[in-house]
PDB file of C-alpha atoms in Angstrom:
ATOM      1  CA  UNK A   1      67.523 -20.827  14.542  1.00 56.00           C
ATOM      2  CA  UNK A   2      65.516 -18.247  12.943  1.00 70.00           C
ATOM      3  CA  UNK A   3      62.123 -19.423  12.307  1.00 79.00           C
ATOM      4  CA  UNK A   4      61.172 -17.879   9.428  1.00 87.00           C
ATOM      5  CA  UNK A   5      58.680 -20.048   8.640  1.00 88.00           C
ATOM      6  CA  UNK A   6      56.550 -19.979  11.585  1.00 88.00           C
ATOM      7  CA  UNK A   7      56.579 -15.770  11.531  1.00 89.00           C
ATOM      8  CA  UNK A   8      55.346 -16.236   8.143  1.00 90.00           C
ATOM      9  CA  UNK A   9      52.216 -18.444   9.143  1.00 92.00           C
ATOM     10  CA  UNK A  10      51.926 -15.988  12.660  1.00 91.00           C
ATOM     11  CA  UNK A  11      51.296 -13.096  10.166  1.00 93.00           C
ATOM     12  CA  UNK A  12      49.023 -14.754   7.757  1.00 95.00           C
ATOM     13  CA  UNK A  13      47.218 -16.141  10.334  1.00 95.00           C
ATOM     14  CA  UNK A  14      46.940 -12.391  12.162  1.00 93.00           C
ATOM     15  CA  UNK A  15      46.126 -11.068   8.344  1.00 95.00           C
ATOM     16  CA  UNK A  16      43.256 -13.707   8.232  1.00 96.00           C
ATOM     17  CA  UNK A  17      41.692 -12.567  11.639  1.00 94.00           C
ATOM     18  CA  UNK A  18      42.422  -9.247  10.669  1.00 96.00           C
ATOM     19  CA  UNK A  19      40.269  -9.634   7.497  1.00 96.00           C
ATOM     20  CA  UNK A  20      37.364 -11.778   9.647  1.00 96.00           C
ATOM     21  CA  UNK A  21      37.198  -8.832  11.827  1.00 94.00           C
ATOM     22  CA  UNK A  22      37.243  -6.361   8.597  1.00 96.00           C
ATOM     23  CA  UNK A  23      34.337  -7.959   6.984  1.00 95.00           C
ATOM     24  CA  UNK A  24      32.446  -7.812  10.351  1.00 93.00           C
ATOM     25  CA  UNK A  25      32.490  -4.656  10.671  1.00 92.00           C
ATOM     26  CA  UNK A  26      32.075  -3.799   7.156  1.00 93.00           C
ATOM     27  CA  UNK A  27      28.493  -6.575   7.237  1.00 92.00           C
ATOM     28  CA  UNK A  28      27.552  -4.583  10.457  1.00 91.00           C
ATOM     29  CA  UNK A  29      27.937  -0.726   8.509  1.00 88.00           C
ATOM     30  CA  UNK A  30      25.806  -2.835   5.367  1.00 90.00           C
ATOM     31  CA  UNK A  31      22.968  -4.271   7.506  1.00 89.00           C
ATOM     32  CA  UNK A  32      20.208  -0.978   7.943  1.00 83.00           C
ATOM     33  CA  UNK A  33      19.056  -3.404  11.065  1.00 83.00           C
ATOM     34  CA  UNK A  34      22.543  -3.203  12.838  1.00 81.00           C
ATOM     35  CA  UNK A  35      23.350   0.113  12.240  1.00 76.00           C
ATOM     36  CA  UNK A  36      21.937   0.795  15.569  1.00 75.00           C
ATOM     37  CA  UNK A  37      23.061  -1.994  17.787  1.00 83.00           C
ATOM     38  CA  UNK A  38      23.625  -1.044  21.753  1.00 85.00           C
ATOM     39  CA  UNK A  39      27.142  -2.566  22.086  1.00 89.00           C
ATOM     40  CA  UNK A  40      30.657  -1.635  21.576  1.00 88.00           C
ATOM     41  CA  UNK A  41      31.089  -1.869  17.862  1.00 90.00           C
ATOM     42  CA  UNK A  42      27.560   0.274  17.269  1.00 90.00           C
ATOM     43  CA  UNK A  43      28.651   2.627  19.257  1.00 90.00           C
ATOM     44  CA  UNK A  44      32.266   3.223  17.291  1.00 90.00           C
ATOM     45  CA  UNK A  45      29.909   3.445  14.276  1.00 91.00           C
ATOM     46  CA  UNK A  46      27.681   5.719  15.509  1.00 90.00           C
ATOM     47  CA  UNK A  47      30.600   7.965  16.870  1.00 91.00           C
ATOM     48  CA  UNK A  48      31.972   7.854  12.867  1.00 91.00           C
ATOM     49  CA  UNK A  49      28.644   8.242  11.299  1.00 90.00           C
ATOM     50  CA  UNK A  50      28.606  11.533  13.681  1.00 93.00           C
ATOM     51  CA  UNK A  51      31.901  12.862  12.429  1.00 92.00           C
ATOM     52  CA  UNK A  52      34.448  11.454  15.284  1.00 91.00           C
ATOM     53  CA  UNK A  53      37.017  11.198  12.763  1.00 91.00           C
ATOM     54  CA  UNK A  54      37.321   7.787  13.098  1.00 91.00           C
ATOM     55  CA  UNK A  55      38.220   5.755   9.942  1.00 93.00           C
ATOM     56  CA  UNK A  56      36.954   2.242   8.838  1.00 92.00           C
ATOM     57  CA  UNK A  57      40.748   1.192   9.844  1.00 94.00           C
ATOM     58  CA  UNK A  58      40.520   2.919  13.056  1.00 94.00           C
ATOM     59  CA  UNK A  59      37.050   0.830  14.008  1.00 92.00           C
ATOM     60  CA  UNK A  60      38.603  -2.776  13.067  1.00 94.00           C
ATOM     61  CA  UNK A  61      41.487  -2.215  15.351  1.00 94.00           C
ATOM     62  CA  UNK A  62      39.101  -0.884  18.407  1.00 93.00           C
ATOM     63  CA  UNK A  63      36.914  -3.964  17.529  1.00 91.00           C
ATOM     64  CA  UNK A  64      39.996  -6.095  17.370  1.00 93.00           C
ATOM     65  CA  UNK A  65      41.397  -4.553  20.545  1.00 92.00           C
ATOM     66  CA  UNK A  66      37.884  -5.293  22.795  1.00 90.00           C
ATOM     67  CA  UNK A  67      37.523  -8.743  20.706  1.00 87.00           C
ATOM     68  CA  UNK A  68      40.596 -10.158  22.154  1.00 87.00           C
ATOM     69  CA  UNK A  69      40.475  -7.977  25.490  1.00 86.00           C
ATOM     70  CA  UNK A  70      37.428 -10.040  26.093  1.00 85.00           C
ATOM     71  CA  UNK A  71      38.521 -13.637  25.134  1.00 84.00           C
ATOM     72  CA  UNK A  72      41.104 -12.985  27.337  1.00 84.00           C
ATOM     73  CA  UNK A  73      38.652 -11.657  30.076  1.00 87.00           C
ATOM     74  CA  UNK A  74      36.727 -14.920  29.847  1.00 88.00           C
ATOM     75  CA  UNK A  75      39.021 -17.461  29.377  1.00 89.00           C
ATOM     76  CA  UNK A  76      40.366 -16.720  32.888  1.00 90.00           C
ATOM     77  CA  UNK A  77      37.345 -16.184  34.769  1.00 91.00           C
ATOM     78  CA  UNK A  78      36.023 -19.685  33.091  1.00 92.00           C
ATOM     79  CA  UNK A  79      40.133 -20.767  34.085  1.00 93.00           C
ATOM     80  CA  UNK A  80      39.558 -19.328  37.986  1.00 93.00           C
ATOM     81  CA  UNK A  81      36.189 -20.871  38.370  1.00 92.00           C
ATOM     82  CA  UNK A  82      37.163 -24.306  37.581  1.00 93.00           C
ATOM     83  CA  UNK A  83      39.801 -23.886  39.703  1.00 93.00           C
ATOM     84  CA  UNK A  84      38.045 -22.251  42.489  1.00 92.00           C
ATOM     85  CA  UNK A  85      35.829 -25.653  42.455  1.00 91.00           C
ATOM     86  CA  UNK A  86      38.799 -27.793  42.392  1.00 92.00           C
ATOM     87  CA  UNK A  87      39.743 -26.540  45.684  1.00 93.00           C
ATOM     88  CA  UNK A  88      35.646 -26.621  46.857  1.00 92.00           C
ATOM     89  CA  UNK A  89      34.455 -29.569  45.994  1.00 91.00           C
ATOM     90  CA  UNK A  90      31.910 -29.289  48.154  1.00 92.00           C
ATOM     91  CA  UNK A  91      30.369 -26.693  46.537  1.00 90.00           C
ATOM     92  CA  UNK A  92      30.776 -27.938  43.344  1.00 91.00           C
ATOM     93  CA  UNK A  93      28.306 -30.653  44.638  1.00 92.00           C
ATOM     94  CA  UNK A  94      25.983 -28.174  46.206  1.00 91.00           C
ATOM     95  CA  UNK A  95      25.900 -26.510  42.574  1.00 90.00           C
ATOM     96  CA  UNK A  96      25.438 -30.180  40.902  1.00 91.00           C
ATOM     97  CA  UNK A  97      22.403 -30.711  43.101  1.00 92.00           C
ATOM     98  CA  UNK A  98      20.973 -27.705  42.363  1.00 91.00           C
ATOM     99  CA  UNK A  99      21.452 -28.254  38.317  1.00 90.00           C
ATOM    100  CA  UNK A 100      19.160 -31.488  39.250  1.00 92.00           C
ATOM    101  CA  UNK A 101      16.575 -29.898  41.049  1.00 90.00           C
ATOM    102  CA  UNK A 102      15.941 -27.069  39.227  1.00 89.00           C
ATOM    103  CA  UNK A 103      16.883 -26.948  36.058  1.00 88.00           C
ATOM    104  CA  UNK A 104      16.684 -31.034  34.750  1.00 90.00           C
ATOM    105  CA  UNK A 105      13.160 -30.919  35.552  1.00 89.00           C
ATOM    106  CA  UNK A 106      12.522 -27.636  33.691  1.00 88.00           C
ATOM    107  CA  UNK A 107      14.459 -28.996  30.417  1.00 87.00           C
ATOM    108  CA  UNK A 108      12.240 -32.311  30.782  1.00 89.00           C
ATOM    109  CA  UNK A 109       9.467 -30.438  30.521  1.00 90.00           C
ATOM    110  CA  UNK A 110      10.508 -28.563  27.649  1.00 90.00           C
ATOM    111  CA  UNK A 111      11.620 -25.200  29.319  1.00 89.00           C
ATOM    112  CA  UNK A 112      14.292 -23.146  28.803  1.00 89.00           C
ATOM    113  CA  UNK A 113      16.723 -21.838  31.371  1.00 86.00           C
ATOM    114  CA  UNK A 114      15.518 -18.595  32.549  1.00 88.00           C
ATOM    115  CA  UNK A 115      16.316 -15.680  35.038  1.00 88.00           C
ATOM    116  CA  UNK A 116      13.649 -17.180  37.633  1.00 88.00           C
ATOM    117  CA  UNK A 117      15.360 -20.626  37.625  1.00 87.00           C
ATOM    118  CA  UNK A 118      18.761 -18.955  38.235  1.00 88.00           C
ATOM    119  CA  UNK A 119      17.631 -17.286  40.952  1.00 89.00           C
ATOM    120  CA  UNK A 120      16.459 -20.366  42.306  1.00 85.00           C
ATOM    121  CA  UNK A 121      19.688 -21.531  42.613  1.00 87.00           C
ATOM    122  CA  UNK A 122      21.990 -20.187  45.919  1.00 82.00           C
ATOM    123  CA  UNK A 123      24.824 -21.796  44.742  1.00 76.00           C
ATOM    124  CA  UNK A 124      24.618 -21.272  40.500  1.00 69.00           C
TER     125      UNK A 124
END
């Protein structure tokens, strides 16, 4: 069967994420405080703004490109880590007590998680 219908909704659905990402990077080009970000999309901007050549097309489909580059990135590093303490559950309890030793105290009284309480942790 051809299924006509469900390539329509797979393109509207890309147009839609398409737009989301437009209208990010067009908010980001508006905003006089984000012209000058440090990250990937600031840098594309700056890189146009300089004369690279590169169009307001050519910037959503770099953003677009490293957006879903890094979902992917992340999804299976989050994917491999669960698994990885599937297999160690002993570790995974070495983490857990560390979670209640450092950082459940800390939120009790009020703190945040911070660099110094990670590095408290061997395990985390």
């Amino acid at each position: 069967p051809l299924r006509l219908q469900y390539n329509k909704d797979l393109l509207k659905k890309g147009q839609e994420f398409r737009d989301f990402c437009t209208k990010i990077v067009e908010n980001r080009k508006q905003n006089e405080d984000m012209k000058d970000r440090y990250d990937l999309l600031g840098m594309l901007q700056k890189a146009q703004r300089e004369g690279s050549g590169f169009t307001d097309e050519d910037l959503v489909s770099e953003f677009i490109t490293f957006y879903t580059a890094g979902m992917e990135t992340t999804a299976t590093l989050v994917t491999m880590a669960l698994y990885a303490l599937h297999q160690f559950p002993e570790t995974l309890v070495n983490i857990r007590k560390e979670i209640d030793e450092v950082y459940v105290p800390a939120v009790a009284d009020g703190k945040e998680l911070s660099y110094d309480m990670i590095n408290k942790m061997d395990y985390t």
